[in-house]
Amino acid sequence: MMPQLVTVMLLLTAQPAKSSNGFSHAIKSVQAVTVKLYGLSAGSQQGYGSGILVSSDGLVLTVDSILIDGSNTRAVTPDGALYAVDIIARNREEQLALLQLRDASDPQAKPEGIICLNVGSSDELSSGDWVIAAGNPFKVADGAEPASVALGIFGGRSNLDAQRRKQDYPYRGPVLVIDAVTSNPGAPGGPLADLEGELVGMVGRVVVSNTTHTQFNHAIPIEICSAFIARATQQSTDGLDQADLNDARAIVPAELGIKLFQMGYKKSLVFVDRVKRGSVAFKAGLRADDLIVSLDGRGVADIRTFEKVLSRLDRAKDIELIVIRKEEHIPLTIKPEPAQ
Amino acid sequence: MTSLIKHTRCLAVLCSWTTVLPCVGLQYTDASIALQAQRQRIEMIERVMPTVVCIYDGNRRGGGAGVIIDAQGHGLTNYHVVADMLNTRRGLGGLSDGLTYELQVLGIDPTGDVAMFRLSGKSAFDFAELADSDAIQVGDTAIAMGNPFLLAEKHTPSVSLGIVSGLHRYQWGQGNALVYTDCIQTDAAINPGNSGGPLFDAAGKVMGINGRISASLQTRGKFNVGLGYAISANQIKRFIPALHAGLMIRHGTLQATVGQHLQFDKVLRDGPAYLAGIRPGDLLVSIGGQEITSANQFASTLGVYPEQWPIPISFKRDDATKHAVVRLAPLSVKQTGEFVVIPEINRRAVKRMLDRFLAATNLEPTGMPAAANLSWIGQRSGTDKDGTPHGAGRWEYQFHGGTLFAQLRNDVDSPVLRQLRCADGRAELIEGQARFSVSGSEALLMKAVHALFDRVFKADSSINLAGFSHKGGDESIQRREDGSIKASTYLEVLKLELPGNKVVLFSFDTATDLLCELTIEDRTAGLGVSIQLGDYQAMDSLRLPQDLILRGPGLDGVEKWSHWESRP
């Protein structure tokens, strides 16, 4: 009974759009944020790639690669406009890069009013759910021509253990395994969305699994991308207007005044390495060498989980922690401070 | 250990998953819709499977796929699938009934990578319909069928499922050959052996012919990596008449190039663009009614037209927009080996078109008896060559024993002003004023009408095909004042050569199979007349045209074929 009711409801509220297939909305959504990138070509790096528009003033998320190493990286937005590109941040370990579009003729000018996707949650995906990947594999599209889309099924989450051209691939974190073939030149860096058209990940680089020795289609979960963007925009400059950045900006440890003890990319326990004097964490009583075991009522066994839970918390609310200090469990509350 | 939190899917999410149409085949949420979609898909696959052909060359070494598009066994495939069979024109086609049929290669389109073949050995073949590929959207279901890796043991094609990933893609060819213009991109798996096979939509109509993939040759070889390309059905539709006729058809070119900002930079003297009045410096506005915004789109839009095809073009000079219809020049293409037109194939295409016309007019199977006395009475308004008005002139045409008589009176009871006779391609004045010249337009018109009666309408058991050949396709375009396209009709054109260097062209509307235009040229005298035929009505159980519009020097008027009689 219930599914029928739902269907009727939707028929009544259906969009007037001529969506003859159930994917039109999501496809248009992902195509609208897919950027074509052109840059350095070296070896098997083909000199073109894909990226995702993530802020209204032209921040572009993509994979970290040789493509953006040149001095003349260019980006073409879905409307066909050509931009120059500055690198805001890149992270070799996570293989992520954040770029800023610049007006090709006026390097100071940034674009305005760019529409971004709602950020979804990769945690809400279940195995068997449809996902849609967009990008510009093989440089098929040119100028304002829409990006290619591929429909796939979300297979599950896995920790990546892969190599790229006989070298260890540094990213060892969780990935979303999909069956759409995205392991193609030019495809990495494109958006992965659910059927709602909400961003759930970014198509990962072409890598070979150390277990199966096959190329392996995957995406980096959006939570990891969001945390990277948040860190990147915070570190980068004062010039970025915080309010302008979209929801992708999540709370990161640095914002609370703590630095965690991190070694390699294996899952490590959430040990506090340093606490900034005068920070909100310091005021809450957090100290170096504390082991954080719970955040917001949830167990946090490793840094990745801690950052993920933290990234979803509301900046305006109290943050509840439990730390272990000298075999003693100590609950702490970090109180937010009004923005200065 | 993981502490990922499973969220219960909220209603909003569930909702969006059920918005999808169950009939599309891919999308579903709950099991019953999923099963229904699957059943529909299976039903559709079972229905179209007998139309898919596994093609092998005579030695059964190489192969590909194809799809049958009519009951007589005509089918489409890639040019590159049959390229090695061109010396013999013979191959084999296997169907899902497990049997192999003889395959003959008919016409080819090397630039567009399309070829037509015909299977024989069965009275009626299952066939698939071509879709309107302009109505496709990205995200639509795409089902590819063919014979990848020549896996099919008993010619049962392999099936792969995906979506339309991109539209209007342009893929470079080798020189002017194998260019994929305006093609459909899909993520349904396409592999070697799928070439020439159909890309079906959810309803089982052919959206295009698969023929090409993107591949990362360095790492994975020439196999599917999620990007396959199909030549769109609407492009192929323009080539089908010529392919039927067993011709090698080239694509068209304007013989002009555009540079930055769509400004014409090179215009070949006496080329199509030049003859349309285009000069370097003019700005391109639209082609075929479609606004052009990039040089890439210019190439892509032009690439779907055959040579000699008429296309409307608009361009700008000094802020004034001009419109013209140009006939495209042939684009040369390197062709391995010689392609000869086989008369038997061409004659079969002539007969096929005439049979369709006779069926559409109910003349089949008897036609009009050769001995019948047919008469037609019509009014024409216009002027003679010397300017004499024959305003209310009443023309009576009589076809008797293979001879056409025409006489002109002022009205029913008035005396005959002039009488003409036409037989065996010769027209002569047998009564009336001498100032009337029978070697002019009126005589040509008589010859055209005679050819129509003698060769087509009177068709009894066999049509006299002598002198006929199939010229391929054409399009008739009507434009409005503002340059926009009012109506367009795809035509199939037959050519009849008459003694004395005269040529009659019969143009049939491919949607209705009715004759819509007839032109006759006297190539020695450099004179031409055309008759447009329209408003087909039922008369004496036949469907015959009521409206005639005559065009030519000295002819000006609309006639109505008001009366048909068949007297013993």
Short mmCIF file of N, CA, C and O in Angstrom, two decimals, chain A residues 2-3 6-7 9-10 18-24 27-28 31 44 46 123-126 129-130 137-138 140-142 145-151 157 181 183-185 195-196 215 267 298-299 301-302 305 308 312, chain B residues 1-7 9 11-21 24 26-28 30 33 137-141 163-166 168-171 185 187 214-216 218-220 224-227 229 296:
data_model
loop_
_atom_site.label_atom_id
_atom_site.label_comp_id
_atom_site.label_asym_id
_atom_site.label_seq_id
_atom_site.Cartn_x
_atom_site.Cartn_y
_atom_site.Cartn_z
N MET A 2 1.85 1.23 0.86
CA MET A 2 2.65 2.44 1.03
C MET A 2 3.34 2.90 -0.28
O MET A 2 3.21 4.06 -0.66
N PRO A 3 4.01 2.02 -0.97
CA PRO A 3 4.68 2.47 -2.19
C PRO A 3 3.71 3.09 -3.18
O PRO A 3 4.02 4.06 -3.85
N VAL A 6 2.91 6.60 -2.16
CA VAL A 6 4.04 7.47 -2.45
C VAL A 6 4.07 7.81 -3.93
O VAL A 6 4.25 8.95 -4.31
N THR A 7 3.80 6.83 -4.75
CA THR A 7 3.84 7.06 -6.19
C THR A 7 2.79 8.09 -6.59
O THR A 7 3.07 9.02 -7.34
N MET A 9 1.46 10.39 -4.79
CA MET A 9 1.89 11.68 -4.29
C MET A 9 2.86 12.34 -5.26
O MET A 9 2.76 13.50 -5.58
N LEU A 10 3.76 11.52 -5.73
CA LEU A 10 4.80 12.07 -6.58
C LEU A 10 4.28 12.44 -7.95
O LEU A 10 4.75 13.38 -8.55
N LYS A 18 10.52 17.74 -18.76
CA LYS A 18 10.22 16.65 -19.68
C LYS A 18 11.10 15.43 -19.37
O LYS A 18 11.65 14.81 -20.26
N SER A 19 11.25 15.14 -18.06
CA SER A 19 12.13 14.03 -17.69
C SER A 19 11.45 12.72 -18.04
O SER A 19 10.61 12.24 -17.32
N SER A 20 11.87 12.15 -19.17
CA SER A 20 11.25 10.91 -19.59
C SER A 20 11.95 9.74 -18.94
O SER A 20 11.42 8.67 -18.86
N ASN A 21 13.16 9.94 -18.48
CA ASN A 21 13.80 8.87 -17.75
C ASN A 21 14.03 9.35 -16.33
O ASN A 21 14.19 10.53 -16.09
N GLY A 22 14.08 8.40 -15.37
CA GLY A 22 14.14 8.78 -13.96
C GLY A 22 15.44 9.40 -13.55
O GLY A 22 15.61 9.79 -12.40
N PHE A 23 16.40 9.50 -14.48
CA PHE A 23 17.71 9.99 -14.11
C PHE A 23 17.95 11.44 -14.50
O PHE A 23 18.97 12.01 -14.16
N SER A 24 16.98 12.01 -15.24
CA SER A 24 17.22 13.34 -15.82
C SER A 24 17.67 14.37 -14.79
O SER A 24 18.62 15.11 -15.03
N ILE A 27 21.19 13.65 -13.53
CA ILE A 27 22.17 13.83 -14.61
C ILE A 27 22.41 15.31 -14.87
O ILE A 27 23.54 15.77 -14.96
N LYS A 28 21.31 16.07 -14.94
CA LYS A 28 21.49 17.51 -15.18
C LYS A 28 22.25 18.15 -14.03
O LYS A 28 23.07 19.04 -14.23
N GLN A 31 25.99 17.22 -14.33
CA GLN A 31 26.61 17.88 -15.50
C GLN A 31 26.83 19.36 -15.24
O GLN A 31 27.79 19.95 -15.72
N SER A 44 51.66 9.02 -19.04
CA SER A 44 50.29 8.58 -19.31
C SER A 44 49.28 9.65 -18.88
O SER A 44 48.08 9.46 -19.04
N GLN A 46 47.19 12.54 -19.62
CA GLN A 46 46.81 12.95 -20.96
C GLN A 46 46.67 14.45 -21.18
O GLN A 46 46.44 14.88 -22.29
N ASP A 123 27.51 8.04 3.55
CA ASP A 123 27.14 7.04 4.56
C ASP A 123 25.74 6.51 4.32
O ASP A 123 25.40 5.41 4.74
N GLU A 124 24.93 7.32 3.68
CA GLU A 124 23.55 6.90 3.48
C GLU A 124 23.38 5.97 2.28
O GLU A 124 22.31 5.45 2.03
N LEU A 125 24.45 5.80 1.51
CA LEU A 125 24.36 4.88 0.38
C LEU A 125 24.36 3.44 0.89
O LEU A 125 25.11 3.11 1.82
N SER A 126 23.52 2.62 0.30
CA SER A 126 23.58 1.19 0.61
C SER A 126 23.99 0.45 -0.65
O SER A 126 23.73 0.93 -1.77
N ASP A 129 22.49 0.70 -4.48
CA ASP A 129 21.89 1.99 -4.86
C ASP A 129 22.50 2.49 -6.17
O ASP A 129 23.67 2.25 -6.46
N TRP A 130 21.66 3.19 -6.94
CA TRP A 130 22.16 3.80 -8.17
C TRP A 130 23.06 4.99 -7.85
O TRP A 130 22.77 5.75 -6.92
N PRO A 137 35.90 11.88 -19.73
CA PRO A 137 36.85 10.86 -20.14
C PRO A 137 37.14 10.98 -21.62
O PRO A 137 36.26 11.29 -22.41
N PHE A 138 38.39 10.75 -21.98
CA PHE A 138 38.83 10.77 -23.38
C PHE A 138 38.55 12.12 -24.04
O PHE A 138 38.51 12.20 -25.25
N VAL A 140 35.95 13.69 -24.56
CA VAL A 140 34.88 13.52 -25.54
C VAL A 140 34.13 14.84 -25.76
O VAL A 140 33.77 15.19 -26.87
N ALA A 141 33.90 15.56 -24.67
CA ALA A 141 33.15 16.81 -24.78
C ALA A 141 34.10 17.98 -24.87
O ALA A 141 35.22 17.94 -24.35
N ASP A 142 33.61 19.02 -25.51
CA ASP A 142 34.46 20.17 -25.79
C ASP A 142 33.63 21.42 -25.49
O ASP A 142 32.43 21.44 -25.72
N GLU A 145 29.83 21.66 -24.48
CA GLU A 145 29.16 20.37 -24.63
C GLU A 145 29.08 19.67 -23.28
O GLU A 145 30.05 19.68 -22.52
N PRO A 146 27.93 19.05 -22.97
CA PRO A 146 27.77 18.46 -21.64
C PRO A 146 28.74 17.31 -21.39
O PRO A 146 29.12 16.60 -22.32
N ALA A 147 29.11 17.16 -20.12
CA ALA A 147 30.01 16.08 -19.71
C ALA A 147 29.35 14.73 -19.97
O ALA A 147 28.13 14.63 -20.04
N SER A 148 30.18 13.69 -20.07
CA SER A 148 29.66 12.33 -20.20
C SER A 148 29.15 11.86 -18.85
O SER A 148 29.71 12.19 -17.82
N VAL A 149 28.09 11.06 -18.88
CA VAL A 149 27.61 10.49 -17.64
C VAL A 149 27.59 8.97 -17.74
O VAL A 149 27.41 8.42 -18.82
N ALA A 150 27.80 8.34 -16.60
CA ALA A 150 27.72 6.88 -16.56
C ALA A 150 26.89 6.50 -15.34
O ALA A 150 26.99 7.13 -14.29
N LEU A 151 26.05 5.52 -15.55
CA LEU A 151 25.18 5.06 -14.47
C LEU A 151 25.80 3.81 -13.87
O LEU A 151 26.28 2.94 -14.59
N ARG A 157 31.72 -0.09 0.58
CA ARG A 157 32.88 0.69 1.00
C ARG A 157 34.06 -0.24 1.21
O ARG A 157 33.90 -1.38 1.63
N VAL A 181 32.10 2.35 -15.23
CA VAL A 181 33.52 2.38 -15.59
C VAL A 181 34.00 3.83 -15.55
O VAL A 181 33.69 4.61 -16.43
N SER A 183 37.33 4.34 -14.57
CA SER A 183 38.78 4.23 -14.54
C SER A 183 39.32 4.53 -15.93
O SER A 183 39.88 3.67 -16.59
N ASN A 184 39.13 5.74 -16.38
CA ASN A 184 39.49 6.15 -17.73
C ASN A 184 40.26 7.46 -17.70
O ASN A 184 40.02 8.29 -16.81
N PRO A 185 41.13 7.70 -18.67
CA PRO A 185 41.83 8.98 -18.69
C PRO A 185 40.85 10.14 -18.76
O PRO A 185 39.92 10.11 -19.57
N LEU A 195 20.74 9.52 -6.77
CA LEU A 195 19.64 9.85 -7.69
C LEU A 195 18.95 11.16 -7.35
O LEU A 195 18.20 11.70 -8.15
N GLU A 196 19.19 11.64 -6.12
CA GLU A 196 18.66 12.95 -5.74
C GLU A 196 19.45 14.06 -6.42
O GLU A 196 19.05 15.21 -6.37
N GLN A 215 42.19 -2.80 -12.62
CA GLN A 215 41.75 -1.42 -12.42
C GLN A 215 40.40 -1.47 -11.76
O GLN A 215 39.62 -2.39 -11.98
N LYS A 267 45.09 3.46 10.10
CA LYS A 267 44.17 4.02 11.09
C LYS A 267 44.92 4.22 12.39
O LYS A 267 45.51 3.27 12.92
N ARG A 298 29.34 9.29 20.21
CA ARG A 298 29.69 8.19 19.33
C ARG A 298 31.15 7.77 19.55
O ARG A 298 32.01 8.63 19.78
N GLY A 299 31.40 6.50 19.48
CA GLY A 299 32.76 6.02 19.64
C GLY A 299 33.61 6.43 18.45
O GLY A 299 33.18 6.33 17.31
N ALA A 301 37.14 5.49 17.02
CA ALA A 301 38.28 4.59 17.22
C ALA A 301 39.52 5.04 16.46
O ALA A 301 40.61 4.62 16.76
N ASP A 302 39.33 5.89 15.48
CA ASP A 302 40.50 6.35 14.72
C ASP A 302 40.28 7.78 14.25
O ASP A 302 39.17 8.31 14.33
N THR A 305 37.54 8.46 11.60
CA THR A 305 36.18 8.49 12.13
C THR A 305 35.94 9.78 12.94
O THR A 305 34.89 10.40 12.82
N LYS A 308 35.42 12.59 10.65
CA LYS A 308 34.15 12.48 9.95
C LYS A 308 32.98 12.92 10.84
O LYS A 308 32.12 13.71 10.44
N ARG A 312 30.53 16.74 10.78
CA ARG A 312 29.08 16.88 10.65
C ARG A 312 28.44 17.62 11.81
O ARG A 312 27.23 17.80 11.83
N MET B 1 37.72 -1.87 12.34
CA MET B 1 36.44 -1.55 12.98
C MET B 1 35.86 -0.31 12.34
O MET B 1 36.57 0.61 11.97
N THR B 2 34.58 -0.32 12.23
CA THR B 2 33.97 0.88 11.63
C THR B 2 32.82 1.36 12.49
O THR B 2 32.12 0.56 13.10
N SER B 3 32.72 2.63 12.55
CA SER B 3 31.61 3.18 13.33
C SER B 3 30.68 3.96 12.42
O SER B 3 30.05 4.91 12.83
N LEU B 4 30.64 3.58 11.15
CA LEU B 4 29.73 4.27 10.24
C LEU B 4 28.30 4.03 10.69
O LEU B 4 27.94 2.92 11.06
N ILE B 5 27.56 5.07 10.66
CA ILE B 5 26.20 4.96 11.18
C ILE B 5 25.23 4.74 10.04
O ILE B 5 25.23 5.48 9.08
N LYS B 6 24.48 3.71 10.14
CA LYS B 6 23.47 3.45 9.12
C LYS B 6 22.26 4.33 9.39
O LYS B 6 21.65 4.24 10.44
N HIS B 7 21.95 5.17 8.49
CA HIS B 7 20.77 6.00 8.64
C HIS B 7 19.60 5.27 7.99
O HIS B 7 19.76 4.66 6.96
N ARG B 9 16.63 5.26 5.73
CA ARG B 9 16.36 6.13 4.60
C ARG B 9 15.05 6.87 4.85
O ARG B 9 14.03 6.27 5.16
N LEU B 11 11.75 9.27 4.16
CA LEU B 11 10.69 9.16 3.15
C LEU B 11 11.06 9.93 1.89
O LEU B 11 10.83 9.48 0.78
N ALA B 12 11.68 11.09 2.08
CA ALA B 12 12.01 11.93 0.93
C ALA B 12 12.90 11.17 -0.05
O ALA B 12 12.71 11.25 -1.26
N VAL B 13 13.81 10.44 0.49
CA VAL B 13 14.72 9.70 -0.39
C VAL B 13 13.96 8.60 -1.11
O VAL B 13 14.06 8.43 -2.31
N LEU B 14 13.14 7.90 -0.35
CA LEU B 14 12.37 6.81 -0.93
C LEU B 14 11.50 7.33 -2.07
O LEU B 14 11.38 6.73 -3.11
N CYS B 15 10.91 8.51 -1.84
CA CYS B 15 10.02 9.10 -2.83
C CYS B 15 10.70 9.23 -4.18
O CYS B 15 10.21 8.80 -5.19
N SER B 16 11.88 9.83 -4.13
CA SER B 16 12.50 10.14 -5.40
C SER B 16 12.79 8.86 -6.18
O SER B 16 12.91 8.86 -7.37
N TRP B 17 12.93 7.79 -5.47
CA TRP B 17 13.27 6.54 -6.15
C TRP B 17 12.07 5.91 -6.80
O TRP B 17 12.20 5.02 -7.61
N THR B 18 10.91 6.34 -6.41
CA THR B 18 9.75 5.76 -7.05
C THR B 18 9.19 6.69 -8.12
O THR B 18 8.24 6.35 -8.79
N THR B 19 9.79 7.86 -8.29
CA THR B 19 9.30 8.75 -9.33
C THR B 19 9.53 8.15 -10.69
O THR B 19 8.89 8.49 -11.65
N VAL B 20 10.47 7.24 -10.72
CA VAL B 20 10.89 6.74 -12.01
C VAL B 20 9.81 5.89 -12.66
O VAL B 20 9.02 5.27 -11.99
N LEU B 21 9.80 5.90 -13.97
CA LEU B 21 8.77 5.17 -14.69
C LEU B 21 9.14 3.70 -14.75
O LEU B 21 10.24 3.36 -15.14
N VAL B 24 10.62 2.15 -18.09
CA VAL B 24 11.90 2.50 -18.70
C VAL B 24 12.90 1.38 -18.59
O VAL B 24 13.81 1.26 -19.39
N LEU B 26 15.15 0.45 -16.22
CA LEU B 26 16.30 0.41 -15.34
C LEU B 26 15.99 0.80 -13.90
O LEU B 26 16.64 0.36 -12.99
N GLN B 27 14.99 1.64 -13.74
CA GLN B 27 14.84 2.26 -12.44
C GLN B 27 13.69 1.64 -11.66
O GLN B 27 12.62 1.43 -12.19
N TYR B 28 13.96 1.38 -10.42
CA TYR B 28 12.90 0.82 -9.61
C TYR B 28 13.32 0.89 -8.17
O TYR B 28 14.48 1.06 -7.85
N ASP B 30 10.97 -0.82 -5.25
CA ASP B 30 10.54 -2.02 -4.56
C ASP B 30 10.47 -3.18 -5.53
O ASP B 30 10.48 -3.03 -6.75
N ILE B 33 7.97 -3.50 -8.67
CA ILE B 33 8.26 -2.64 -9.82
C ILE B 33 9.51 -3.14 -10.53
O ILE B 33 9.59 -3.16 -11.75
N GLN B 137 17.09 11.53 -24.80
CA GLN B 137 17.69 12.35 -23.74
C GLN B 137 18.81 11.57 -23.07
O GLN B 137 18.75 10.35 -22.98
N VAL B 138 19.80 12.32 -22.57
CA VAL B 138 20.85 11.68 -21.78
C VAL B 138 20.19 11.03 -20.57
O VAL B 138 19.33 11.63 -19.93
N GLY B 139 20.55 9.79 -20.30
CA GLY B 139 19.93 9.06 -19.20
C GLY B 139 18.93 8.01 -19.67
O GLY B 139 18.55 7.14 -18.90
N ASP B 140 18.49 8.11 -20.93
CA ASP B 140 17.56 7.10 -21.46
C ASP B 140 18.23 5.72 -21.48
O ASP B 140 19.44 5.61 -21.67
N THR B 141 17.40 4.71 -21.33
CA THR B 141 17.89 3.34 -21.39
C THR B 141 18.47 3.04 -22.77
O THR B 141 17.90 3.44 -23.78
N ILE B 163 22.97 3.31 -20.25
CA ILE B 163 22.19 4.52 -20.52
C ILE B 163 22.86 5.29 -21.67
O ILE B 163 23.98 5.01 -22.04
N VAL B 164 22.12 6.28 -22.17
CA VAL B 164 22.71 7.24 -23.10
C VAL B 164 23.56 8.19 -22.26
O VAL B 164 23.06 8.83 -21.35
N SER B 165 24.88 8.22 -22.52
CA SER B 165 25.80 9.02 -21.69
C SER B 165 26.06 10.39 -22.28
O SER B 165 26.51 11.29 -21.57
N GLY B 166 25.86 10.54 -23.57
CA GLY B 166 26.12 11.82 -24.21
C GLY B 166 25.46 11.85 -25.57
O GLY B 166 25.19 10.80 -26.15
N HIS B 168 25.09 14.13 -29.49
CA HIS B 168 25.74 15.08 -30.42
C HIS B 168 27.25 15.06 -30.25
O HIS B 168 27.91 16.10 -30.30
N ARG B 169 27.83 13.88 -30.05
CA ARG B 169 29.28 13.78 -29.91
C ARG B 169 29.91 13.78 -31.30
O ARG B 169 29.32 13.28 -32.26
N TYR B 170 31.10 14.30 -31.39
CA TYR B 170 31.84 14.29 -32.65
C TYR B 170 33.12 13.50 -32.42
O TYR B 170 33.88 13.79 -31.51
N GLN B 171 33.34 12.47 -33.25
CA GLN B 171 34.55 11.66 -33.13
C GLN B 171 35.27 11.65 -34.46
O GLN B 171 34.70 11.26 -35.48
N GLN B 185 26.48 8.58 -27.43
CA GLN B 185 27.46 7.92 -26.57
C GLN B 185 26.72 7.11 -25.51
O GLN B 185 25.75 7.57 -24.94
N ASP B 187 27.07 4.00 -22.17
CA ASP B 187 27.93 3.20 -21.29
C ASP B 187 27.53 1.72 -21.32
O ASP B 187 28.11 0.92 -20.59
N SER B 214 35.75 4.31 -27.27
CA SER B 214 36.98 4.93 -26.78
C SER B 214 37.74 3.84 -26.06
O SER B 214 37.16 3.02 -25.36
N ALA B 215 39.04 3.81 -26.21
CA ALA B 215 39.81 2.76 -25.55
C ALA B 215 41.13 3.33 -25.07
O ALA B 215 41.69 4.23 -25.69
N SER B 216 41.58 2.85 -23.92
CA SER B 216 42.93 3.22 -23.50
C SER B 216 43.86 2.11 -23.97
O SER B 216 44.04 1.11 -23.30
N GLN B 218 47.00 1.77 -24.36
CA GLN B 218 48.23 1.43 -23.66
C GLN B 218 47.97 0.42 -22.55
O GLN B 218 48.74 -0.51 -22.35
N THR B 219 46.88 0.61 -21.83
CA THR B 219 46.71 -0.21 -20.64
C THR B 219 45.79 -1.39 -20.84
O THR B 219 45.98 -2.43 -20.25
N ARG B 220 44.76 -1.21 -21.67
CA ARG B 220 43.75 -2.26 -21.67
C ARG B 220 43.36 -2.80 -23.04
O ARG B 220 42.48 -3.63 -23.16
N ASN B 224 35.83 -2.55 -24.26
CA ASN B 224 34.92 -1.58 -23.68
C ASN B 224 35.48 -0.97 -22.41
O ASN B 224 35.93 -1.67 -21.51
N VAL B 225 35.47 0.37 -22.34
CA VAL B 225 35.82 1.04 -21.09
C VAL B 225 34.69 2.00 -20.71
O VAL B 225 34.90 2.99 -20.04
N GLY B 226 33.48 1.68 -21.16
CA GLY B 226 32.35 2.48 -20.73
C GLY B 226 31.97 3.61 -21.68
O GLY B 226 31.09 4.40 -21.37
N LEU B 227 32.67 3.71 -22.82
CA LEU B 227 32.31 4.75 -23.78
C LEU B 227 32.20 4.12 -25.18
O LEU B 227 33.21 3.82 -25.81
N TYR B 229 30.05 4.38 -29.06
CA TYR B 229 29.38 5.39 -29.88
C TYR B 229 28.52 4.74 -30.96
O TYR B 229 28.93 3.75 -31.57
N ASN B 296 33.10 23.83 -34.16
CA ASN B 296 32.94 22.39 -33.95
C ASN B 296 31.52 21.95 -34.32
O ASN B 296 31.30 20.94 -34.98
#
